[in-house]
Amino acid sequence: MEQILGNDWTITPAGGSTGEAYYAHREGKRLFLKRNSSPFLAVLSAEGIVPKLVWTKRMENGDVITAQQWLEGRELKPEEIKHPRVAQLLSKIHHSSELLDLLMRLGKQPLDPIDYLNDLRKQEQCSSFINTQIEIHQALRYLEKQLPHVQNQKKVVCHSDMNHNNWLLTDADQLFLIDWDNAMVADPAMDLGMILHWYIPEEEWDVWLDTYGIELDEPLLVRMHWYIVAQTVSFIQWHKSRHEESEAARWLEDLKRLMVKLGIINI
């Protein structure tokens, strides 16, 4: 990073799972740097979905460094996800033909629910998850049974990680959705299921979705249930693969509660 910015900049790691993000500052100037961000970042910036892209530079080793505005602000609190602005921004993302066109041109193939399920099965077969075997196998059977209800749906650009810490509210009252490393072309029910199940009381789903711009009906409910079960299994497997047993156990408890609620298993 120093070879791009110069030695007069102070550069510190920004954390995150990839270890490829940094903060840089010098004499009141501040930037957020990332190594090998997707070209998708440029159109996200142009659409006002992420903080402004300042520059992009290619290093001699082929790595690409992007610099964005470093804005003072904070992540949204879990209860703030209920705010209409969140629903409106997510709707803008899901309905953007520009975002969808670019992601497709970058080679992103639409997520097929069958492939998603097969990947989960493969991951389970390649790993020895003794403590979670029964619950995950029950979840996989549910996903297989419900497959006909999630196939052949309209695909949009999905962020695929609706965690509240990916929503940035700046001191200037601007709302952004950040960390697009796992963006995909998929059923919008993927994002919607995650955000509703995690953050919105069920009695408020109708109102939240009305602000988003759609009506809650049975087919949408079934699709959201399918994706939240699939994603929860995926989170368990991911943490297990990283030997993060306590996190895997936490997600397993979430999966159990979810399957009880959906009537997949009994207490």
PDB file of C-alpha atoms in Angstrom, residues 127-132 235-253:
ATOM      1  CA  SER A 127     -16.746 -32.768   6.433  1.00  0.00           C
ATOM      2  CA  SER A 128     -17.273 -34.676   9.620  1.00  0.00           C
ATOM      3  CA  PHE A 129     -19.801 -32.527  11.474  1.00  0.00           C
ATOM      4  CA  ILE A 130     -20.783 -35.118  14.065  1.00  0.00           C
ATOM      5  CA  ASN A 131     -22.492 -32.691  16.432  1.00  0.00           C
ATOM      6  CA  THR A 132     -24.673 -31.138  13.749  1.00  0.00           C
ATOM      7  CA  PHE A 235     -23.059 -20.387   8.012  1.00  0.00           C
ATOM      8  CA  ILE A 236     -22.723 -23.458  10.243  1.00  0.00           C
ATOM      9  CA  GLN A 237     -20.559 -25.216   7.675  1.00  0.00           C
ATOM     10  CA  TRP A 238     -18.402 -22.129   7.097  1.00  0.00           C
ATOM     11  CA  HIS A 239     -17.644 -21.648  10.790  1.00  0.00           C
ATOM     12  CA  LYS A 240     -16.980 -25.363  11.201  1.00  0.00           C
ATOM     13  CA  SER A 241     -14.489 -25.273   8.331  1.00  0.00           C
ATOM     14  CA  ARG A 242     -12.660 -22.467  10.157  1.00  0.00           C
ATOM     15  CA  HIS A 243     -12.758 -24.427  13.455  1.00  0.00           C
ATOM     16  CA  GLU A 244     -14.895 -21.683  15.036  1.00  0.00           C
ATOM     17  CA  GLU A 245     -16.892 -24.096  17.158  1.00  0.00           C
ATOM     18  CA  SER A 246     -18.680 -21.544  19.343  1.00  0.00           C
ATOM     19  CA  GLU A 247     -19.953 -19.600  16.308  1.00  0.00           C
ATOM     20  CA  ALA A 248     -21.021 -22.828  14.599  1.00  0.00           C
ATOM     21  CA  ALA A 249     -22.910 -23.819  17.757  1.00  0.00           C
ATOM     22  CA  ARG A 250     -24.668 -20.449  17.863  1.00  0.00           C
ATOM     23  CA  TRP A 251     -25.833 -20.825  14.274  1.00  0.00           C
ATOM     24  CA  LEU A 252     -26.922 -24.390  14.990  1.00  0.00           C
ATOM     25  CA  GLU A 253     -29.194 -23.108  17.755  1.00  0.00           C
TER      26      GLU A 253
END
